[in-house]
CSV table of C-alpha atoms in Angstrom, one decimal:
chain,number,residue,atom,x,y,z
A,228,MET,CA,-48.5,57.9,73.0
A,229,SER,CA,-45.1,59.7,73.3
A,230,THR,CA,-43.6,61.3,70.2
A,231,GLU,CA,-40.2,61.8,71.8
A,232,GLY,CA,-37.1,59.7,71.0
A,233,PRO,CA,-35.4,57.3,73.4
A,234,ALA,CA,-34.8,58.9,76.8
A,235,SER,CA,-31.3,57.3,76.8
A,236,LEU,CA,-30.3,59.6,74.0
A,237,LYS,CA,-31.5,62.8,75.5
A,238,GLY,CA,-28.7,65.4,75.3
A,239,LYS,CA,-26.5,63.0,73.2
A,240,LYS,CA,-25.3,63.6,69.7
A,241,TYR,CA,-25.3,61.1,66.8
A,242,PRO,CA,-21.7,60.0,66.8
A,243,ALA,CA,-20.7,61.2,63.3
A,244,LYS,CA,-17.0,61.7,64.2
A,245,GLU,CA,-16.8,58.2,65.4
A,246,HIS,CA,-18.4,56.9,62.2
A,247,ASN,CA,-16.0,58.8,60.0
A,248,THR,CA,-13.1,57.3,62.1
A,249,ARG,CA,-14.5,53.8,61.7
A,250,VAL,CA,-14.8,54.2,57.9
A,251,LEU,CA,-11.2,55.5,57.8
A,252,SER,CA,-10.0,52.5,59.8
A,253,HIS,CA,-11.6,50.1,57.3
A,254,PHE,CA,-10.4,52.1,54.4
A,255,LYS,CA,-6.8,52.2,55.6
A,256,GLU,CA,-6.9,48.4,56.3
A,257,LYS,CA,-8.3,47.7,52.8
A,258,LYS,CA,-5.7,49.9,51.1
A,259,SER,CA,-2.9,48.9,53.4
A,260,LEU,CA,-2.3,52.5,54.3
A,261,LYS,CA,-0.2,53.4,57.3
A,262,SER,CA,-1.3,57.1,57.4
A,263,ALA,CA,-4.0,59.4,56.1
A,264,GLU,CA,-2.0,62.5,55.6
A,265,THR,CA,-3.7,63.5,52.3
A,266,LEU,CA,-7.0,61.7,52.6
A,267,ALA,CA,-10.6,63.1,52.9
A,268,PHE,CA,-14.2,62.0,52.6
A,269,PHE,CA,-16.9,64.1,51.1
A,270,MET,CA,-20.6,63.4,50.9
A,271,SER,CA,-23.6,65.5,49.8
A,272,GLY,CA,-27.0,64.8,51.2
A,273,GLU,CA,-30.3,64.8,49.2
A,274,ASP,CA,-32.0,68.1,48.4
A,275,LEU,CA,-35.5,69.2,47.7
A,276,GLU,CA,-36.8,68.8,44.2
A,277,LEU,CA,-40.1,70.1,42.6
A,278,TRP,CA,-42.4,67.8,40.8
A,279,GLN,CA,-42.4,68.6,37.1
A,280,TYR,CA,-44.8,71.5,36.3
A,281,CYS,CA,-45.7,71.8,40.0
A,282,ASP,CA,-44.7,74.0,43.0
A,283,GLN,CA,-44.8,71.0,45.4
A,284,THR,CA,-41.6,69.1,46.3
A,285,LYS,CA,-41.1,65.4,46.0
A,286,PRO,CA,-40.8,63.4,49.3
A,287,ILE,CA,-37.2,63.3,50.4
A,288,ARG,CA,-35.3,60.3,51.7
A,289,GLN,CA,-31.9,61.3,53.1
A,290,ASN,CA,-28.9,59.6,51.5
A,291,ARG,CA,-27.9,56.9,54.0
A,292,TYR,CA,-24.2,57.2,53.5
A,293,PHE,CA,-24.4,61.0,54.1
A,294,TYR,CA,-26.4,60.5,57.2
A,295,TYR,CA,-24.0,57.9,58.6
A,296,LEU,CA,-21.1,60.4,58.2
A,297,SER,CA,-23.1,63.4,59.5
A,298,GLY,CA,-26.3,62.6,61.4
A,299,VAL,CA,-28.0,65.4,59.5
A,300,GLU,CA,-31.4,65.2,57.9
A,301,ILE,CA,-31.4,68.8,56.6
A,302,PRO,CA,-31.9,68.8,52.8
A,303,GLY,CA,-29.1,70.4,50.7
A,304,SER,CA,-26.3,69.8,53.3
A,305,HIS,CA,-22.8,68.4,52.7
A,306,VAL,CA,-20.1,67.0,55.0
A,307,LEU,CA,-16.3,66.9,54.7
A,308,PHE,CA,-14.0,64.8,56.8
A,309,ASP,CA,-10.3,65.8,56.7
A,310,ALA,CA,-8.8,62.6,57.9
A,311,ALA,CA,-5.3,64.0,58.3
A,312,ASN,CA,-6.5,66.6,60.8
A,313,ASP,CA,-9.5,64.6,62.2
A,314,LYS,CA,-11.7,67.5,61.3
A,315,LEU,CA,-15.4,67.2,60.4
A,316,THR,CA,-17.1,70.1,58.6
A,317,LEU,CA,-20.8,70.4,58.0
A,318,PHE,CA,-22.0,72.7,55.2
A,319,LEU,CA,-25.6,73.9,55.6
A,320,PRO,CA,-27.6,75.1,52.5
A,321,ASP,CA,-27.3,78.8,51.8
A,322,ILE,CA,-30.2,80.8,53.2
A,323,ASP,CA,-33.0,81.5,50.6
A,324,TYR,CA,-34.3,84.7,52.1
A,325,ASP,CA,-37.3,84.6,49.7
A,326,ASP,CA,-38.4,81.3,51.3
A,327,VAL,CA,-38.1,82.5,54.9
A,328,MET,CA,-41.5,84.1,54.8
A,329,TRP,CA,-43.0,80.7,53.9
A,330,SER,CA,-40.8,78.3,55.8
A,331,GLY,CA,-39.2,80.3,58.6
A,332,MET,CA,-35.5,80.7,59.3
A,333,PRO,CA,-33.4,77.6,58.9
A,334,LEU,CA,-31.0,76.2,61.5
A,335,SER,CA,-28.0,78.6,62.1
A,336,PRO,CA,-24.4,77.5,62.0
A,337,GLU,CA,-24.2,78.1,65.8
A,338,GLU,CA,-27.3,76.0,66.5
A,339,ALA,CA,-26.0,73.3,64.2
A,340,LEU,CA,-22.7,73.2,66.0
A,341,LYS,CA,-24.5,72.5,69.3
A,342,LYS,CA,-26.8,69.9,67.7
A,343,TYR,CA,-24.4,67.8,65.6
A,344,ASP,CA,-21.2,66.0,66.3
A,345,VAL,CA,-19.0,68.2,64.0
A,346,ASP,CA,-16.0,70.5,64.4
A,347,GLU,CA,-17.1,73.3,62.1
A,348,VAL,CA,-20.2,74.5,60.4
A,349,LYS,CA,-20.2,76.6,57.2
A,350,TYR,CA,-22.6,77.4,54.4
A,351,ALA,CA,-22.6,75.8,51.0
A,352,ALA,CA,-21.3,79.0,49.5
A,353,ASP,CA,-17.9,78.0,51.0
A,354,LEU,CA,-17.8,74.6,49.4
A,355,GLU,CA,-15.4,75.5,46.5
A,356,LYS,CA,-13.1,77.4,48.8
A,357,VAL,CA,-12.7,74.7,51.5
A,358,VAL,CA,-12.8,71.6,49.2
A,359,GLY,CA,-10.5,73.4,46.7
A,360,ALA,CA,-7.9,74.1,49.4
A,361,LEU,CA,-7.6,70.4,50.2
A,362,ALA,CA,-7.4,69.5,46.5
A,363,GLU,CA,-4.6,72.1,46.1
A,364,ALA,CA,-2.8,70.4,49.0
A,365,LYS,CA,-2.8,67.2,46.9
A,366,TYR,CA,-5.6,65.5,48.9
A,367,THR,CA,-7.5,62.6,47.5
A,368,ILE,CA,-11.1,63.4,48.4
A,369,HIS,CA,-13.3,60.3,48.1
A,370,THR,CA,-17.1,60.3,47.6
A,371,THR,CA,-19.5,57.6,46.4
A,372,ASP,CA,-20.4,59.2,43.1
A,373,HIS,CA,-20.6,62.4,41.1
A,374,ASN,CA,-24.2,63.6,41.1
A,375,LYS,CA,-26.3,66.7,40.8
A,376,TRP,CA,-26.0,67.5,44.5
A,377,ASN,CA,-22.1,67.7,44.5
A,378,LYS,CA,-21.6,69.0,41.0
A,379,ARG,CA,-20.1,72.3,42.3
A,380,VAL,CA,-17.1,70.4,43.5
A,381,SER,CA,-17.4,67.1,41.6
A,382,HIS,CA,-14.3,67.8,39.6
A,383,LEU,CA,-12.3,67.7,42.8
A,384,LEU,CA,-13.8,64.4,44.0
A,385,THR,CA,-12.7,60.8,43.4
A,386,GLU,CA,-15.8,58.6,42.9
A,387,GLN,CA,-16.7,54.9,42.8
A,388,ASP,CA,-13.6,53.5,44.6
A,389,PRO,CA,-14.8,50.0,45.6
A,390,ASP,CA,-12.5,50.2,48.7
A,391,PHE,CA,-14.4,53.3,49.9
A,392,PHE,CA,-17.7,51.5,49.5
A,393,HIS,CA,-16.3,48.5,51.3
A,394,ALA,CA,-15.2,50.7,54.2
A,395,LEU,CA,-18.6,52.4,54.4
A,396,ASP,CA,-20.4,49.1,54.4
A,397,GLU,CA,-18.2,47.4,56.9
A,398,ALA,CA,-18.5,50.4,59.2
A,399,ARG,CA,-22.3,50.4,58.9
A,400,LEU,CA,-22.6,46.7,59.4
A,401,ILE,CA,-21.7,46.8,63.2
A,402,LYS,CA,-24.0,49.1,65.1
A,403,ASP,CA,-22.8,51.3,67.9
A,404,TRP,CA,-24.7,52.0,71.1
A,405,TYR,CA,-26.4,55.1,69.7
A,406,GLU,CA,-27.7,53.3,66.6
A,407,ILE,CA,-28.9,50.4,68.7
A,408,GLU,CA,-31.0,52.7,70.8
A,409,LEU,CA,-32.5,54.2,67.7
A,410,MET,CA,-33.4,50.7,66.4
A,411,ARG,CA,-34.9,49.6,69.7
A,412,HIS,CA,-37.1,52.7,69.7
A,413,ALA,CA,-38.2,52.0,66.1
A,414,SER,CA,-39.0,48.5,67.1
A,415,ALA,CA,-41.0,49.6,70.1
A,416,ILE,CA,-43.1,51.8,67.9
A,417,THR,CA,-43.6,49.0,65.4
A,418,ASP,CA,-44.8,46.6,68.2
A,419,LYS,CA,-47.6,49.0,69.2
A,420,CYS,CA,-48.6,49.4,65.5
A,421,HIS,CA,-48.9,45.6,65.0
A,422,LEU,CA,-50.8,45.2,68.2
A,423,ALA,CA,-53.2,48.0,67.0
A,424,VAL,CA,-53.7,46.2,63.7
A,425,MET,CA,-54.6,42.9,65.5
A,426,SER,CA,-56.9,44.7,67.9
A,427,ALA,CA,-58.8,46.6,65.2
A,428,THR,CA,-59.8,43.5,63.3
A,429,PRO,CA,-63.5,44.0,64.0
A,430,ILE,CA,-63.6,47.0,61.6
A,431,GLU,CA,-61.3,45.7,58.9
A,432,SER,CA,-63.0,44.9,55.6
A,433,ASN,CA,-60.3,45.9,53.2
A,434,GLU,CA,-56.5,45.5,53.1
A,435,THR,CA,-56.3,49.3,53.0
A,436,HIS,CA,-57.8,49.5,56.5
A,437,ILE,CA,-54.9,47.4,57.8
A,438,HIS,CA,-52.4,49.7,56.1
A,439,ALA,CA,-54.1,52.8,57.5
A,440,GLU,CA,-54.3,51.4,61.0
A,441,PHE,CA,-50.5,50.8,61.1
A,442,MET,CA,-49.7,54.2,59.6
A,443,TYR,CA,-52.0,56.0,62.0
A,444,HIS,CA,-50.4,54.5,65.1
A,445,ALA,CA,-46.9,55.0,63.7
A,446,LEU,CA,-47.6,58.7,63.1
A,447,ARG,CA,-49.2,59.1,66.6
A,448,GLN,CA,-45.9,57.9,68.1
A,449,GLY,CA,-43.8,60.4,66.0
A,450,SER,CA,-42.7,58.1,63.3
A,451,LYS,CA,-43.5,60.0,60.1
A,452,TYR,CA,-41.8,57.6,57.7
A,453,GLN,CA,-42.0,53.9,57.1
A,454,SER,CA,-38.9,51.8,56.6
A,455,TYR,CA,-40.5,50.5,53.4
A,456,ASP,CA,-43.9,50.3,51.8
A,457,PRO,CA,-46.1,48.3,54.2
A,458,ILE,CA,-47.2,44.9,52.9
A,459,CYS,CA,-50.9,44.3,53.9
A,460,CYS,CA,-52.4,41.3,52.3
A,461,SER,CA,-55.1,38.7,52.8
A,462,GLY,CA,-55.8,35.1,51.7
A,463,PRO,CA,-54.0,34.1,48.5
A,464,ASN,CA,-52.5,37.5,48.2
A,465,CYS,CA,-50.2,36.5,51.0
A,466,SER,CA,-48.3,34.3,48.5
A,467,THR,CA,-46.8,37.5,46.9
A,468,LEU,CA,-43.7,38.4,48.9
A,469,HIS,CA,-43.7,42.2,48.4
A,470,TYR,CA,-47.4,42.7,47.8
A,471,VAL,CA,-48.0,46.5,48.1
A,472,LYS,CA,-51.4,46.8,46.3
A,473,ASN,CA,-53.1,46.7,49.7
A,474,ASP,CA,-56.6,47.4,48.5
A,475,ASP,CA,-58.3,44.0,48.1
A,476,GLU,CA,-61.4,43.1,50.1
A,477,ILE,CA,-60.8,40.7,53.0
A,478,ASP,CA,-64.3,39.5,53.4
A,479,ASN,CA,-64.6,35.7,52.8
A,480,LYS,CA,-60.9,35.2,53.4
A,481,ARG,CA,-59.4,33.6,56.4
A,482,SER,CA,-55.7,34.8,56.7
A,483,VAL,CA,-53.9,38.1,57.0
A,484,LEU,CA,-50.2,38.9,56.6
A,485,ILE,CA,-48.8,42.4,57.5
A,486,ASP,CA,-45.1,43.1,57.0
A,487,ALA,CA,-44.5,46.7,58.1
A,488,GLY,CA,-41.9,48.6,60.1
A,489,ALA,CA,-41.7,52.2,61.5
A,490,GLU,CA,-38.6,54.3,61.0
A,491,TRP,CA,-36.9,56.5,63.6
A,492,SER,CA,-34.2,59.0,62.7
A,493,CYS,CA,-33.4,57.1,59.4
A,494,TYR,CA,-33.1,53.7,61.2
A,495,ALA,CA,-35.4,50.9,60.3
A,496,SER,CA,-37.5,48.2,61.9
A,497,ASP,CA,-39.0,45.3,59.9
A,498,VAL,CA,-41.6,43.0,61.4
A,499,THR,CA,-44.1,40.5,60.0
A,500,ARG,CA,-47.1,39.0,61.7
A,501,CYS,CA,-49.9,36.8,60.4
A,502,PHE,CA,-53.3,36.1,62.0
A,503,PRO,CA,-56.8,34.7,61.2
A,504,ILE,CA,-59.2,37.5,60.4
A,505,ASN,CA,-61.8,36.4,63.0
A,506,GLY,CA,-59.4,35.1,65.5
A,507,ASP,CA,-60.2,31.4,64.7
A,508,TRP,CA,-57.3,29.5,63.1
A,509,THR,CA,-58.3,27.0,60.5
A,510,GLU,CA,-56.6,23.7,60.8
A,511,GLU,CA,-54.4,24.2,57.7
A,512,HIS,CA,-53.5,27.8,58.6
A,513,LEU,CA,-52.5,27.0,62.1
A,514,THR,CA,-50.5,24.0,60.9
A,515,ILE,CA,-48.5,26.1,58.5
A,516,TYR,CA,-48.2,28.9,61.1
A,517,ASN,CA,-46.7,26.5,63.6
A,518,LEU,CA,-44.3,25.2,61.0
A,519,VAL,CA,-43.0,28.6,60.3
A,520,LEU,CA,-42.8,29.4,64.0
A,521,ASP,CA,-40.7,26.2,64.4
A,522,MET,CA,-38.5,27.2,61.6
A,523,GLN,CA,-37.9,30.5,63.4
A,524,ARG,CA,-37.3,29.0,66.8
A,525,LYS,CA,-34.8,26.4,65.5
A,526,THR,CA,-32.8,29.0,63.5
A,527,MET,CA,-32.8,31.3,66.5
A,528,ASP,CA,-31.2,28.6,68.6
A,529,MET,CA,-28.3,28.7,66.2
A,530,ILE,CA,-27.7,32.5,66.2
A,531,LYS,CA,-24.5,33.7,67.8
A,532,PRO,CA,-21.2,35.3,66.8
A,533,GLY,CA,-19.3,33.0,64.5
A,534,ALA,CA,-22.3,31.1,63.1
A,535,HIS,CA,-22.6,31.2,59.3
A,536,TRP,CA,-25.9,32.5,58.0
A,537,ASP,CA,-25.9,30.1,55.1
A,538,GLU,CA,-26.1,27.1,57.5
A,539,ILE,CA,-28.8,28.7,59.6
A,540,HIS,CA,-30.8,29.4,56.4
A,541,LEU,CA,-30.5,25.9,55.1
A,542,THR,CA,-31.6,24.5,58.5
A,543,ALA,CA,-34.9,26.3,58.0
A,544,HIS,CA,-35.3,24.5,54.7
A,545,ARG,CA,-34.7,21.1,56.4
A,546,VAL,CA,-37.3,21.9,59.1
A,547,MET,CA,-39.8,22.7,56.4
A,548,ILE,CA,-39.0,19.6,54.4
A,549,LYS,CA,-39.4,17.3,57.4
A,550,GLU,CA,-42.9,18.8,58.2
A,551,PHE,CA,-44.0,18.7,54.6
A,552,LEU,CA,-43.2,15.0,54.6
A,553,ARG,CA,-45.2,14.5,57.8
A,554,LEU,CA,-48.2,16.4,56.3
A,555,GLY,CA,-48.0,14.5,53.1
A,556,ILE,CA,-47.4,17.6,50.9
A,557,PHE,CA,-44.1,16.0,50.0
A,558,LYS,CA,-44.4,12.3,49.2
A,559,LYS,CA,-43.0,10.0,51.8
A,560,GLU,CA,-41.4,7.7,49.2
A,561,TYR,CA,-38.6,10.3,49.0
A,562,SER,CA,-36.1,11.0,51.7
A,563,GLU,CA,-35.5,14.3,53.4
A,564,GLU,CA,-32.0,14.4,51.8
A,565,GLU,CA,-33.4,13.6,48.3
A,566,ILE,CA,-35.9,16.5,48.5
A,567,PHE,CA,-33.3,18.8,50.0
A,568,GLU,CA,-30.9,18.2,47.1
A,569,SER,CA,-33.6,18.6,44.6
A,570,SER,CA,-34.1,22.2,45.9
A,571,ILE,CA,-37.9,21.9,45.4
A,572,SER,CA,-38.3,23.4,48.8
A,573,ALA,CA,-37.2,26.8,47.4
A,574,ARG,CA,-40.5,27.0,45.6
A,575,PHE,CA,-42.3,27.0,49.0
A,576,PHE,CA,-39.6,29.1,50.8
A,577,PRO,CA,-38.2,31.2,48.0
A,578,HIS,CA,-36.6,34.1,49.9
A,579,GLY,CA,-33.7,34.2,52.3
A,580,LEU,CA,-34.2,33.6,56.0
A,581,GLY,CA,-33.3,37.2,56.8
A,582,HIS,CA,-31.1,40.2,56.0
A,583,VAL,CA,-29.0,42.8,57.6
A,584,LEU,CA,-31.1,45.7,59.1
A,585,GLY,CA,-29.9,49.2,59.7
A,586,MET,CA,-30.6,52.5,58.0
A,587,ASP,CA,-31.9,50.5,55.0
A,588,THR,CA,-34.4,47.7,55.4
A,589,HIS,CA,-32.1,45.5,53.3
A,590,ASP,CA,-28.9,47.1,54.7
A,591,VAL,CA,-25.4,47.1,53.4
A,592,GLY,CA,-22.7,44.6,54.3
A,593,GLY,CA,-24.6,41.4,53.7
A,594,ARG,CA,-22.6,40.2,50.7
A,595,PRO,CA,-25.4,38.5,48.8
A,596,ASP,CA,-24.7,36.4,45.7
A,597,TYR,CA,-27.6,36.5,43.4
A,598,ASN,CA,-25.8,34.4,40.8
A,599,ASP,CA,-25.5,31.4,43.2
A,600,PRO,CA,-26.5,28.3,41.3
A,601,ASP,CA,-28.3,26.9,44.3
A,602,PRO,CA,-31.9,28.1,44.3
A,603,LYS,CA,-32.1,27.7,48.0
A,604,LEU,CA,-29.3,30.3,48.5
A,605,ARG,CA,-29.7,32.6,45.5
A,606,TYR,CA,-32.0,35.2,47.1
A,607,LEU,CA,-30.3,35.1,50.5
A,608,ARG,CA,-29.2,38.6,51.3
A,609,LEU,CA,-26.8,37.8,54.1
A,610,ARG,CA,-23.9,35.4,53.2
A,611,ARG,CA,-21.4,35.7,56.0
A,612,GLU,CA,-20.5,34.8,59.6
A,613,LEU,CA,-22.4,36.6,62.3
A,614,LYS,CA,-20.6,39.3,64.3
A,615,GLU,CA,-21.5,41.0,67.6
A,616,GLY,CA,-23.2,44.3,66.9
A,617,MET,CA,-24.9,43.2,63.7
A,618,VAL,CA,-28.7,43.6,63.5
A,619,LEU,CA,-30.6,41.3,61.3
A,620,THR,CA,-34.0,39.8,60.7
A,621,ASP,CA,-35.1,36.2,61.2
A,622,GLU,CA,-38.0,35.7,58.8
A,623,PRO,CA,-38.8,32.2,57.6
A,624,GLY,CA,-41.9,31.8,55.4
A,625,VAL,CA,-43.9,29.1,53.7
A,626,TYR,CA,-45.9,30.1,50.6
A,627,PHE,CA,-48.4,28.4,48.3
A,628,SER,CA,-47.9,30.5,45.1
A,629,PRO,CA,-49.5,29.5,41.8
A,630,PHE,CA,-46.8,31.6,40.1
A,631,LEU,CA,-43.9,29.8,41.7
A,632,LEU,CA,-45.4,26.3,41.5
A,633,LYS,CA,-46.9,26.4,38.0
A,634,ASP,CA,-43.8,25.1,36.1
A,635,VAL,CA,-43.1,22.7,39.0
A,636,LEU,CA,-46.5,21.1,38.8
A,637,GLU,CA,-46.3,20.8,35.0
A,638,ASP,CA,-42.9,19.2,35.1
A,639,PRO,CA,-43.0,15.4,36.0
A,640,LYS,CA,-39.4,15.5,37.2
A,641,LYS,CA,-40.2,18.1,39.7
A,642,ALA,CA,-43.9,17.3,40.4
A,643,LYS,CA,-43.0,13.8,41.5
A,644,TYR,CA,-42.1,15.0,45.0
A,645,ILE,CA,-45.5,16.7,45.6
A,646,ASN,CA,-48.9,15.2,46.4
A,647,LYS,CA,-51.2,17.6,44.5
A,648,ASP,CA,-54.3,16.5,46.4
A,649,VAL,CA,-52.8,17.4,49.7
A,650,LEU,CA,-51.3,20.6,48.4
A,651,ALA,CA,-54.7,21.7,47.2
A,652,LYS,CA,-55.9,22.0,50.9
A,653,TYR,CA,-53.4,24.9,51.5
A,654,TRP,CA,-53.8,27.2,48.5
A,655,TYR,CA,-56.3,29.5,50.3
A,656,ILE,CA,-53.7,30.4,52.9
A,657,GLY,CA,-51.5,32.1,50.4
A,658,GLY,CA,-48.5,32.3,52.7
A,659,VAL,CA,-47.2,32.7,56.3
A,660,ARG,CA,-44.1,34.7,57.3
A,661,ILE,CA,-43.0,35.5,60.8
A,662,GLU,CA,-40.3,38.2,61.2
A,663,ASP,CA,-38.4,39.5,64.2
A,664,ASP,CA,-35.4,42.0,64.5
A,665,LEU,CA,-32.4,40.6,66.3
A,666,LEU,CA,-29.2,42.2,67.6
A,667,ILE,CA,-26.2,39.9,67.7
A,668,THR,CA,-24.7,40.0,71.2
A,669,LYS,CA,-21.6,38.4,72.8
A,670,ASP,CA,-23.3,35.1,73.5
A,671,GLY,CA,-26.4,35.1,71.3
A,672,PHE,CA,-28.9,37.8,70.4
A,673,GLU,CA,-31.4,40.3,71.8
A,674,ASN,CA,-34.8,40.3,70.1
A,675,PHE,CA,-36.0,43.8,69.6
A,676,THR,CA,-39.4,42.6,68.6
A,677,LYS,CA,-41.8,42.2,71.5
A,678,ILE,CA,-45.2,41.9,69.7
A,679,THR,CA,-46.3,38.3,70.3
A,680,SER,CA,-46.0,35.6,67.7
A,681,ASP,CA,-47.8,33.0,69.8
A,682,PRO,CA,-50.8,31.9,67.8
A,683,HIS,CA,-53.0,31.4,70.9
A,684,GLU,CA,-52.1,34.9,72.2
A,685,ILE,CA,-52.8,36.4,68.8
A,686,SER,CA,-56.2,34.7,68.7
A,687,LYS,CA,-57.0,36.0,72.2
A,688,ILE,CA,-56.1,39.6,71.2
A,689,ILE,CA,-58.4,39.4,68.1
A,690,LYS,CA,-61.3,37.7,69.9
A,691,GLU,CA,-61.2,40.1,72.9
A,692,SER,CA,-61.3,43.1,70.6
A,693,SER,CA,-64.2,41.4,68.6
A,694,ALA,CA,-66.1,40.8,71.9
A,695,GLN,CA,-66.0,44.5,72.7
A,696,GLY,CA,-68.0,45.1,69.6
A,697,LYS,CA,-67.5,47.0,66.4
A,698,GLU,CA,-69.3,50.0,67.9
A,699,ARG,CA,-66.1,50.9,69.8
A,700,PHE,CA,-64.2,51.2,66.6
A,701,HIS,CA,-66.6,52.6,64.0
A,702,ASN,CA,-65.7,56.2,64.6
A,703,VAL,CA,-62.1,55.7,63.3
A,704,VAL,CA,-63.1,54.5,59.8
């Protein structure tokens, strides 16, 4: 497996200058500014920290706003954009010569200038002088917040301007060609990891094995970090949306759900697949799987620029309601519209259809409204019209959760819609979710996710690996 990045980006620089310019454009528009003569942006990246009473450092996750404006993953760095002069300056951490013996020489300013899309590279020792000069020139220097990483110059910085956050988020919402290539690459790595998990089914006896299989193949491909903690669950555990315990036995269970995505250069992928442990779908599991697949296909048919995500999400609810009526989970004496208006479907499909994807798994710019009185929309993380260049997930799901359904089944006004005897046949499944990553294009979308979601192909993958025998795999456990 290759550990190199996309070939299309070889010799190219992360477009930090363009990103700063895009943020500036959104900021000026929001503020109704005609010029940026005394305007600057400053951002500090994350730095290394020791665990308390220990000489080991905590894992670092680079500040995503800092990375967007710099393309730099080096801990202890800072970036300054002088908007009036269109000048981007990177500040590298000062050299700790006592650490060179242990860690080697850091990147030099000359090397950094060649590697990054900046106009000037200095050391952090120059921060007060350079930032102070702009402050003396009556610049307003915006940052997200005052924190321990920028405290040397925080008295010169303007923090928490909502218009600055708006500009950052709107700029990040639309991905440029470079970001798209990074996300395609992250998705390609994730495809191989999910295929490996399906193929290794003969040796899996614990959810931890599923987790380990995914992580192993991600690391083999050069992805050292995951976009989020992998969700690896089996049977009834699949009813917990963000289940990360990942250590239950899978023997005597029938269904598996894995929601996991590899990261590449701070950009995320986010993919969910479900499958039967031995390759044989039970009738109930396959029925619910095909329902979720239908929810995804029908919503994908609606995805294009100008479509509103609220309507697409609510369509998924209607698809589920119609099938639940056919199956008898919802009583046929009630109409589709009555059940839709009751919002009882939100207890079986409690989360949003999808979310914006970028440097964060649940990326910025989605404009969620967690106070929405409609339970079907309350947890929807994307609440706006789709635009070309957005990347989002389409991830319908159906869950049979004792926690979510307890008060419903105990309340006659709510329970009247549900046939409890039919529902009982589905508890063992836990839940089914299918998730792909989509780029909104001029006429529709491009699906970054290539790992199959066809239930027959999934069954074939698992059975063929099983037929080869557990002996082929026993050395990797």
